Structures are given as C-alpha cells and as structure tokens.
PDB file of C-alpha atoms in Angstrom:
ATOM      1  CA  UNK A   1      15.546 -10.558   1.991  1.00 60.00           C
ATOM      2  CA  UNK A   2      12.477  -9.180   0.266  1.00 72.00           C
ATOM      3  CA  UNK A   3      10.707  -8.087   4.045  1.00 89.00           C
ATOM      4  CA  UNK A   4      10.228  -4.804   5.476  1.00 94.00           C
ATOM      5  CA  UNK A   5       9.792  -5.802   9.527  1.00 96.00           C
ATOM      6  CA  UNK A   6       7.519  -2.668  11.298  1.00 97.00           C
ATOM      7  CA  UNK A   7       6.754  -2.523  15.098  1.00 96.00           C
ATOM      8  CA  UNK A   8       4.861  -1.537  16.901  1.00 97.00           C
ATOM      9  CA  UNK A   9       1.942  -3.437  15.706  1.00 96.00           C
ATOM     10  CA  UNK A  10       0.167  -1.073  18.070  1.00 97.00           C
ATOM     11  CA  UNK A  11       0.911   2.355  19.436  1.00 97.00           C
ATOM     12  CA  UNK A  12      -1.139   4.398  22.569  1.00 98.00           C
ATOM     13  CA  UNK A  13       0.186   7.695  22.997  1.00 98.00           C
ATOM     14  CA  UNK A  14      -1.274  10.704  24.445  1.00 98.00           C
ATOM     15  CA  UNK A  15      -2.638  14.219  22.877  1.00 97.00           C
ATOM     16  CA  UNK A  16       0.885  16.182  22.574  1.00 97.00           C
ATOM     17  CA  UNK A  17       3.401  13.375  22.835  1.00 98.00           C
ATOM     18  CA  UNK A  18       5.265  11.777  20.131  1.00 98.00           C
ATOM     19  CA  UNK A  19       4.760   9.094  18.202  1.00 98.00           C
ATOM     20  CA  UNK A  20       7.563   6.218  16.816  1.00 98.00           C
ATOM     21  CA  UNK A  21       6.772   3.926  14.517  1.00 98.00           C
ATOM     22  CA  UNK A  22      10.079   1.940  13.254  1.00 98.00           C
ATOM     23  CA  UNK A  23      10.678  -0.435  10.510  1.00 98.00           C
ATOM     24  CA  UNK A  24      14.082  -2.331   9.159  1.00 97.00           C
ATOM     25  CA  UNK A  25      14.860  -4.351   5.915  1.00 96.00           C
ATOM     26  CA  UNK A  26      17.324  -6.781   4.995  1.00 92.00           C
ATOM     27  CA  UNK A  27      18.044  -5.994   1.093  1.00 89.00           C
ATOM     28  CA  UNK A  28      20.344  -3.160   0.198  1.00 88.00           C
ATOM     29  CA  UNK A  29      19.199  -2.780  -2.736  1.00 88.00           C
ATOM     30  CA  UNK A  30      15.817  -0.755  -1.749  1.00 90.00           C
ATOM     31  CA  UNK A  31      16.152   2.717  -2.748  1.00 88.00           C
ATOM     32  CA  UNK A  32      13.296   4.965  -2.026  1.00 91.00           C
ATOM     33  CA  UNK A  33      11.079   4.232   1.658  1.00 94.00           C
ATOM     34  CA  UNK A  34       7.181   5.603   1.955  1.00 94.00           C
ATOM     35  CA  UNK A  35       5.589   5.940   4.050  1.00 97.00           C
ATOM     36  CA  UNK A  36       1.407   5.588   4.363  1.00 97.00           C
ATOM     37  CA  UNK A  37      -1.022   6.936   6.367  1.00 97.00           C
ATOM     38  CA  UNK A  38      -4.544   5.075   6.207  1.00 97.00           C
ATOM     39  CA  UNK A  39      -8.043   5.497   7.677  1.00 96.00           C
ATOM     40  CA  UNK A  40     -10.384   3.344   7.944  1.00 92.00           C
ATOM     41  CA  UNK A  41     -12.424   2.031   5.164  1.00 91.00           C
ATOM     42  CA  UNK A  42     -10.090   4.405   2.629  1.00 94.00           C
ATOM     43  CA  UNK A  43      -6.888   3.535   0.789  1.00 95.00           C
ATOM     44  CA  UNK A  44      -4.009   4.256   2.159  1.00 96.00           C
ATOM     45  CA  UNK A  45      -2.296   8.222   1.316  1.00 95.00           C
ATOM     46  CA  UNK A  46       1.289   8.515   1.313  1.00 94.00           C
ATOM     47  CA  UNK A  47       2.560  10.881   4.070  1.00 95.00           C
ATOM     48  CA  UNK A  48       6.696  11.350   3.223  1.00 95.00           C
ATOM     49  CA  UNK A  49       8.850   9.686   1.425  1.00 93.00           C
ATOM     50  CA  UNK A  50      13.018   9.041   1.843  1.00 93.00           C
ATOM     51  CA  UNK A  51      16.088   8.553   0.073  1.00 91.00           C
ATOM     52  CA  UNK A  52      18.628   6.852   1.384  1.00 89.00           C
ATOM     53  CA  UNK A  53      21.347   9.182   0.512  1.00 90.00           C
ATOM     54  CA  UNK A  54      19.487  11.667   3.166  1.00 92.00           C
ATOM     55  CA  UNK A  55      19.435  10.631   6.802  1.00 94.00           C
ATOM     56  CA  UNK A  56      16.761  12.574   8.125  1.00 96.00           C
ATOM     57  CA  UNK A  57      13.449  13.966   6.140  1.00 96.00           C
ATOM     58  CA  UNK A  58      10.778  16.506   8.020  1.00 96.00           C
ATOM     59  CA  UNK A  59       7.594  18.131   6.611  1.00 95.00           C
ATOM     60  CA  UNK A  60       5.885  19.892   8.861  1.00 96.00           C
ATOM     61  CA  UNK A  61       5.134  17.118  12.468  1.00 97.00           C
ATOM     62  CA  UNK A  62       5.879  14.106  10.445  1.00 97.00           C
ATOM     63  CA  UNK A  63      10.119  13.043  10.358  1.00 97.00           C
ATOM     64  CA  UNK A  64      11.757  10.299   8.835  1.00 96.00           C
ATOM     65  CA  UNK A  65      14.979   9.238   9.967  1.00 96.00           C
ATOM     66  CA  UNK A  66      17.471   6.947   8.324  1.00 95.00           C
ATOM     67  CA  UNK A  67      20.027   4.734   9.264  1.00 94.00           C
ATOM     68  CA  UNK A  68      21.423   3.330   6.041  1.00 92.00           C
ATOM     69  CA  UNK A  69      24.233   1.444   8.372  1.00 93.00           C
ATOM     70  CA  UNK A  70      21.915  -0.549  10.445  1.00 95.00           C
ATOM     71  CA  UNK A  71      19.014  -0.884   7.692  1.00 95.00           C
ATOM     72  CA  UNK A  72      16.480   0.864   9.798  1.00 96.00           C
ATOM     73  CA  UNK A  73      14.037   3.939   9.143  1.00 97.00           C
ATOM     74  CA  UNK A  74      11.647   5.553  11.493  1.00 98.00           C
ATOM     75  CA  UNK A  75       8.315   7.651  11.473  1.00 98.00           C
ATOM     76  CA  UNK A  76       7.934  10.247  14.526  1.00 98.00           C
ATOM     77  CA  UNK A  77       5.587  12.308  14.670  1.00 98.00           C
ATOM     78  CA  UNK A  78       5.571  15.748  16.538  1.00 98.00           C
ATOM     79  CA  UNK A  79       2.742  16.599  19.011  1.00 98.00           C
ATOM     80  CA  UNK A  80       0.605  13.589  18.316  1.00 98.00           C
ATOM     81  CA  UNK A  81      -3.237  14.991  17.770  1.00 97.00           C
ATOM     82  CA  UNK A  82      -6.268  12.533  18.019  1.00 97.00           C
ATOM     83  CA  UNK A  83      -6.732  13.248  14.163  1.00 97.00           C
ATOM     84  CA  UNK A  84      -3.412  11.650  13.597  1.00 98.00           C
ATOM     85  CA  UNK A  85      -5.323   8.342  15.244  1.00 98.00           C
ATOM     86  CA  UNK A  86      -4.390   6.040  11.979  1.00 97.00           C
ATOM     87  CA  UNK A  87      -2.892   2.793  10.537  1.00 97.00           C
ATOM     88  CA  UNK A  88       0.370   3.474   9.332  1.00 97.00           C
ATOM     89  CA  UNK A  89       2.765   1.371   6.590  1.00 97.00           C
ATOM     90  CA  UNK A  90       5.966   1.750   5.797  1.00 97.00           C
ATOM     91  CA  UNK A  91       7.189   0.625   2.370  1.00 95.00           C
ATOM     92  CA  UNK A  92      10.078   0.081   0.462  1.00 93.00           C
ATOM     93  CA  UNK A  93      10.845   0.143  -3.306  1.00 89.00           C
ATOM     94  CA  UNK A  94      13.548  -2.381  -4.787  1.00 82.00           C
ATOM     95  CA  UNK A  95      15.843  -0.309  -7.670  1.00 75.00           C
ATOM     96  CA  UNK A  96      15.032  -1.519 -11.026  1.00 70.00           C
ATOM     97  CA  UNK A  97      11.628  -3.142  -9.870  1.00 65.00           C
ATOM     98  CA  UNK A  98       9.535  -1.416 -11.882  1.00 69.00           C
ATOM     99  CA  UNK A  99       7.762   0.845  -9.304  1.00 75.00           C
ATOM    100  CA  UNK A 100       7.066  -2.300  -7.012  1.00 82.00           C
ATOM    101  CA  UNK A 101       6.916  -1.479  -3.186  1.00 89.00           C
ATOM    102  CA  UNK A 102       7.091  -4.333  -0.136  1.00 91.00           C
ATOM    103  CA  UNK A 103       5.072  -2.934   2.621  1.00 93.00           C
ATOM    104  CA  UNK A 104       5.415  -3.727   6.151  1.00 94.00           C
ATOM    105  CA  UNK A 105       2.653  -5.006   8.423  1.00 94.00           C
ATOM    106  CA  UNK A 106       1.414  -1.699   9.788  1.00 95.00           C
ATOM    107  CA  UNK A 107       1.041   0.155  13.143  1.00 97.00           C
ATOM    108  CA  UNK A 108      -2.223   0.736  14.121  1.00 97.00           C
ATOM    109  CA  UNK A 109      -1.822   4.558  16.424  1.00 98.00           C
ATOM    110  CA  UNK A 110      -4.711   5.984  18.987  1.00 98.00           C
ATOM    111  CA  UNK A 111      -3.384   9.103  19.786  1.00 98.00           C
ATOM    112  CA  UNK A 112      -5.920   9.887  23.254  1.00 96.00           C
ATOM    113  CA  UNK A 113      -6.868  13.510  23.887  1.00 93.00           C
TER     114      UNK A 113
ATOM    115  CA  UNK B   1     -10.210  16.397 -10.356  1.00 61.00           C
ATOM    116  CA  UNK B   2      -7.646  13.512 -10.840  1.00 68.00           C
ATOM    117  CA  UNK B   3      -7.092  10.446  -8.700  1.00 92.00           C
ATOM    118  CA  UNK B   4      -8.606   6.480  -9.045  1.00 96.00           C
ATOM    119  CA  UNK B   5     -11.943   5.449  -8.731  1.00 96.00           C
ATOM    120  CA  UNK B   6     -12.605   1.809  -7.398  1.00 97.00           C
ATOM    121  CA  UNK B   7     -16.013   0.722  -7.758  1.00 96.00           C
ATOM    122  CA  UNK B   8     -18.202  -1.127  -6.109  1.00 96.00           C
ATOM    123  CA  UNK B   9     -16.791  -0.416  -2.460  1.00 96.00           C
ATOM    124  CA  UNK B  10     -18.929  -3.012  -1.311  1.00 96.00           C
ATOM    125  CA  UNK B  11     -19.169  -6.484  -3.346  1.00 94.00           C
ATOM    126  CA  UNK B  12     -20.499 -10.011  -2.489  1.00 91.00           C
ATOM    127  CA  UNK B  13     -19.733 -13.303  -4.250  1.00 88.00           C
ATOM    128  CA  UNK B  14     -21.351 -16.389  -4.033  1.00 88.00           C
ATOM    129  CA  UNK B  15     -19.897 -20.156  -4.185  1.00 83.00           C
ATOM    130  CA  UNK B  16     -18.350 -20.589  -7.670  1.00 86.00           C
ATOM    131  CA  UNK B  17     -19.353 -17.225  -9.275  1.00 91.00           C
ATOM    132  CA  UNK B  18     -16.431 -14.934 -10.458  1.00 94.00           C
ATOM    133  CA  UNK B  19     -16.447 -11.475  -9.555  1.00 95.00           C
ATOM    134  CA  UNK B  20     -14.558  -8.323 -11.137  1.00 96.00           C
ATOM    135  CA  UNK B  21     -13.313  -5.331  -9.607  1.00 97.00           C
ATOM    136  CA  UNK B  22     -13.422  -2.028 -11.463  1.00 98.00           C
ATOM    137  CA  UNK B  23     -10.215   0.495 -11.307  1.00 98.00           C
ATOM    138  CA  UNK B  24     -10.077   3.775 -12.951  1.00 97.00           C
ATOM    139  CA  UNK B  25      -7.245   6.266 -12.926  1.00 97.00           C
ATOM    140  CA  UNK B  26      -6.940   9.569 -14.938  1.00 95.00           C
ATOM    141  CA  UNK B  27      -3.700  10.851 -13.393  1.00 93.00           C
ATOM    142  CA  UNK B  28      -2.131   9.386 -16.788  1.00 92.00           C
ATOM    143  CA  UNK B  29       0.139   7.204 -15.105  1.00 92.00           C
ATOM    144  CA  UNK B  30       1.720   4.189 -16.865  1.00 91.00           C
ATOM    145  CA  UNK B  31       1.894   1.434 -14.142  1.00 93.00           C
ATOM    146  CA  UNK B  32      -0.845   0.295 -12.454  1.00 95.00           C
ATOM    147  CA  UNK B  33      -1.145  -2.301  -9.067  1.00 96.00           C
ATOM    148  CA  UNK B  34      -3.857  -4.672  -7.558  1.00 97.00           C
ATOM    149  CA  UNK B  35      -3.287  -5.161  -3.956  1.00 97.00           C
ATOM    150  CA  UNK B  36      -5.102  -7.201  -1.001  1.00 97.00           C
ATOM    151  CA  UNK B  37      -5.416  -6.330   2.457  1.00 96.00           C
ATOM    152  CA  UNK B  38      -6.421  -8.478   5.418  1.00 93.00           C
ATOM    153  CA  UNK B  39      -6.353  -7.332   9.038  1.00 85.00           C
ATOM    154  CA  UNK B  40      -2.885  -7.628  10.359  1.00 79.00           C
ATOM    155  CA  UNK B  41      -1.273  -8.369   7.371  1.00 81.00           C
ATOM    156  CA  UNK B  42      -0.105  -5.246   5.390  1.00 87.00           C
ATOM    157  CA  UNK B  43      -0.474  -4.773   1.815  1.00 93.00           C
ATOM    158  CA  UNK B  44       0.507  -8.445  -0.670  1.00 93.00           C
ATOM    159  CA  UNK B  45       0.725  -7.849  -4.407  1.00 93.00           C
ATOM    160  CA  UNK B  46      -1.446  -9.629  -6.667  1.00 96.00           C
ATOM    161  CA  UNK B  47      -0.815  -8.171  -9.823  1.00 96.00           C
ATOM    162  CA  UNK B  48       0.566  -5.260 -12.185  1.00 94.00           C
ATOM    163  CA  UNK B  49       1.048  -3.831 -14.600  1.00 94.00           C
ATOM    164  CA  UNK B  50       3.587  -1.647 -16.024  1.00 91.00           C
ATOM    165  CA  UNK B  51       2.139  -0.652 -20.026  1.00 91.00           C
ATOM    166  CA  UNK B  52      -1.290  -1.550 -21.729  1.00 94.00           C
ATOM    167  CA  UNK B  53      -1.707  -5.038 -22.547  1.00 95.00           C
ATOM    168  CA  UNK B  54       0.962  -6.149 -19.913  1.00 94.00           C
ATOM    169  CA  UNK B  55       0.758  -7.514 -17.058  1.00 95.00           C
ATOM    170  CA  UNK B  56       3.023  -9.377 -14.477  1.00 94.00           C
ATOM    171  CA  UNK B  57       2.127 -11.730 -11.240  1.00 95.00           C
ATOM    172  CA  UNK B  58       2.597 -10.399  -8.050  1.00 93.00           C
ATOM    173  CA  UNK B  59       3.258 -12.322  -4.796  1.00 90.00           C
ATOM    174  CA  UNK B  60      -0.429 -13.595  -4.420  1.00 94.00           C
ATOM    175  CA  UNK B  61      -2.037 -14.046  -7.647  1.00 96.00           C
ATOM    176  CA  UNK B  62      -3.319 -17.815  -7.540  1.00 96.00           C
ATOM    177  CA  UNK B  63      -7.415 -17.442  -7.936  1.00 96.00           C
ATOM    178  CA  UNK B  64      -7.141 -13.929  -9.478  1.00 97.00           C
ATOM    179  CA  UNK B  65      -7.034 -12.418 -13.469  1.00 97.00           C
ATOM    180  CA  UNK B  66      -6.350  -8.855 -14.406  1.00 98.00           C
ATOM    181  CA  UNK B  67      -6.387  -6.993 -18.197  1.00 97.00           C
ATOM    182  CA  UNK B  68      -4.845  -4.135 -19.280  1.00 97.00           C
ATOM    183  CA  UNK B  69      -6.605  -3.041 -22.795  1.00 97.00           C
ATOM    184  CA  UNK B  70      -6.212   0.382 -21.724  1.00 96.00           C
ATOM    185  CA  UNK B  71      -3.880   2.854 -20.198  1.00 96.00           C
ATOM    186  CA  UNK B  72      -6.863   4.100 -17.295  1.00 97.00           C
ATOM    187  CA  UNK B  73      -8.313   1.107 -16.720  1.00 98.00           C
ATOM    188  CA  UNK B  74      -7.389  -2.162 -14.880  1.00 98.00           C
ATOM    189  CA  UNK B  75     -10.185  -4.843 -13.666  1.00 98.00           C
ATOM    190  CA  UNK B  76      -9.217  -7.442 -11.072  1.00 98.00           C
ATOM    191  CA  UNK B  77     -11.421 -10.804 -11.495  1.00 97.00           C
ATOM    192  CA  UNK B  78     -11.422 -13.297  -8.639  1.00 96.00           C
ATOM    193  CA  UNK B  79     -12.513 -16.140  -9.605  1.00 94.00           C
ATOM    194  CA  UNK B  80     -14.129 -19.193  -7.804  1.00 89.00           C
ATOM    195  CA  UNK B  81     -10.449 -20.619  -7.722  1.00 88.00           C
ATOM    196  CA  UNK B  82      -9.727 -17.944  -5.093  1.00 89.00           C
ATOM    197  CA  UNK B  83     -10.962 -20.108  -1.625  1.00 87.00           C
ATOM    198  CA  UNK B  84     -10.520 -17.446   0.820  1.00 91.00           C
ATOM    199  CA  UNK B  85     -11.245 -14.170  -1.422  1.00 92.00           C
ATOM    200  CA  UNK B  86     -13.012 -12.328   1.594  1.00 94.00           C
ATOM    201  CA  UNK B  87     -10.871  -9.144   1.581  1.00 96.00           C
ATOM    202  CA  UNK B  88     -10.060  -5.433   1.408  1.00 96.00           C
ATOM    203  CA  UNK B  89      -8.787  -4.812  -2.386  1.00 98.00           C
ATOM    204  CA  UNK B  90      -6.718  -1.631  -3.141  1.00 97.00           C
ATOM    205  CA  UNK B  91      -5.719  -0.630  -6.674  1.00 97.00           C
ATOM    206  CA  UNK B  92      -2.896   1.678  -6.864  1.00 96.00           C
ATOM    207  CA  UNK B  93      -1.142   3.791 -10.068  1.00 95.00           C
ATOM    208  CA  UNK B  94       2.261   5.262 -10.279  1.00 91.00           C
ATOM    209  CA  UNK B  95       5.361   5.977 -11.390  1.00 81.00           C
ATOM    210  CA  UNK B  96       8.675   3.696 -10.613  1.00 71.00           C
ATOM    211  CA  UNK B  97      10.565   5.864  -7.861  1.00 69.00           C
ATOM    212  CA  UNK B  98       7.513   7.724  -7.503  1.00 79.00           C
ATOM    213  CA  UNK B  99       4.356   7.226  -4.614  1.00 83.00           C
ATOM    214  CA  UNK B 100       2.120   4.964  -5.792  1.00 90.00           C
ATOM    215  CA  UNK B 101      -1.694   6.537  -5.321  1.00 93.00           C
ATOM    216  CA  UNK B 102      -4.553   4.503  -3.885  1.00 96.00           C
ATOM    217  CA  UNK B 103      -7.817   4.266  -4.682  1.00 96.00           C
ATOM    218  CA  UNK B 104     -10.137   4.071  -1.657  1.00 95.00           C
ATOM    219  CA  UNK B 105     -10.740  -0.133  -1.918  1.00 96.00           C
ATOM    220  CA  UNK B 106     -13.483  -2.038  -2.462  1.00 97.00           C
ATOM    221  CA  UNK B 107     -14.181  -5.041   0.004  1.00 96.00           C
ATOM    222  CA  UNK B 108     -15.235  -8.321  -0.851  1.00 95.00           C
ATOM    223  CA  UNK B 109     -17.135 -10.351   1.112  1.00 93.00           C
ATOM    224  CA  UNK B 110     -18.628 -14.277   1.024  1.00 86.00           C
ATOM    225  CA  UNK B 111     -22.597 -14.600   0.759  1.00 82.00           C
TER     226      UNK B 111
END
C-alpha cells in the first residue's frame, strides 16, 4: 500500500530523443508526487512536482503526466541531452503525513550524444 | 546563501565505535529527515523530525539515534548496533506538501 513501483531501472536513449520514466502507487491517499533528479556523489534536487487534481505538469523539457484513474504518473523528458545523463526518483507524499515522502527505486538514464 | 550542509562527505567507522553525522540547514524550515541510500534501492527513512526536541522513527531506524535541540541542526549517530551501516546518508529539510531539500550526503564506509 505504502510503495511507489518505478521502471525502468535503466534507461539508454539517444542525444534528441525522449526519455520515459514511469512510476504507479497503490494508496489513494498520496497527494502531492516529486520528482528528483540526482548526480552522482550529490543529493538528490527536485525537478517538478504534481498534484493530482492536474493531469499533466510541463516546465520547460521536463512533463509530468497523471493518471489519477489508473494510479500512475510519468516523467518525459523533451530532447534528451547527455547533461540530462542522471538517476532519477519519483516520490510520493501521504496527506496528513507530516511532510513524509515514499520514494521509488530510481531510473538510472545515459542519454548518448 | 541558504541550503544544508552535511559534513564529513566522507566518514569511516571501525568495529564497535559509534559515529555521528552532522546536518545543518538555514532555510528555516521546521521538519527535518535522515535518509539512507544503497545502490538499487531508492531512498528508506530512518528518522525525522517535525519541531525541536521531536523526533519520530522512520522505516529503518534499528542501529541509528538522532537529536533535535535545535531548529538548524539534526545529527544522525550510527551506532555499533547498526551491522551493515556502509552507506550513502542524505539529510533532507522541508515543509509538509512542500519539496523536501537535500543536502549533498555524506558516505559511510567500514575500516
């Protein structure tokens, strides 16, 4: 109930393309959804962050969308650049927890130039 | 400028000996979060901390202490009860509803 599931654990995609990185939950009551980007050997900076009254967020390359039906929420991001090469979280924050967030395993993205 | 300091970024422990982790934040935020990180296995919560001089357990806090005697500042000890403390150990601060901001870690290692 308390998981966030993310996949790929891995993700390969060429200079240009676009990147997916998915994740899906179980517990309805989560009501806000980082998501982190993190290099290595630093802490982990959050990149956008949902609601899920909204079903799609975009700033600048980086969109979330949300399917509050099927539980899911998704990273992509636009014209993939080798700088974007990065682990990535996603998160999710239980209402009335205080702040606490349940992270997801990560996706680990090597964006090739 | 603002943000959280975690020092050392590298530390080693030796069999038995306790260790403590240093966390400062000046971005005056109320809660405060010890998390570990090993390879594959996303963030786990060890312990936080919502006001000064409380503190609750998180998901993984067997082998590990915290204090909160002030609003910036919240040490992790692991002690020589934690048996596999070899890790990448990120304190956060925030805001419920709010992102939580990272320090950049400080990684403990076995001698």
């Amino acid at each position: 109930q308390q998981q966030v599931k993310q996949s790929p654990q891995s993700l390969i995609v060429q200079k240009g393309g676009i990147s997916i990185i998915n994740c899906a939950y179980e517990n309805t009551a989560f009501d806000y959804f980082p998501w982190y980007q993190q290099f290595p050997g630093k802490g982990p900076a959050l990149l956008i962050a949902i609601r899920p009254d909204v079903s799609e967020k975009k700033e600048g390359r980086f969109t979330i969308s949300f399917n509050k039906s099927a539980k899911q929420f998704s990273l992509h991001i636009m014209d993939s650049q080798p700088g974007d090469s990065a682990t990535y979280f996603c998160a999710a924050e239980l209402g009335g927890s205080q702040g606490n967030l349940i992270f997801g395993k990560g996706t680990k993205l090597s964006v090739k130039p | 400028d603002g943000g959280i300091t975690q020092s050392p970024k590298y530390l080693f422990r030796k069999e038995g000996q306790n260790v403590t982790l240093s966390c400062e934040q000046n971005l005056n935020h109320d809660a405060m979060y010890w998390y570990r990180q090993d390879p594959g296995q996303g963030l786990r919560l060890i312990y936080y901390s919502q006001i000064v001089n409380d503190f609750q357990k998180g998901d993984i806090a067997e082998g590990y202490s915290v204090s909160r005697e002030k609003k910036e500042s919240f040490p992790l000890t692991v002690t020589s009860a934690q048996k596999n403390p070899t890790a990448f150990y990120l304190c956060a601060s925030g805001y419920p509803g709010s992102p939580q901001h990272f320090g950049d870690g400080t990684r403990l290692s076995i001698l």
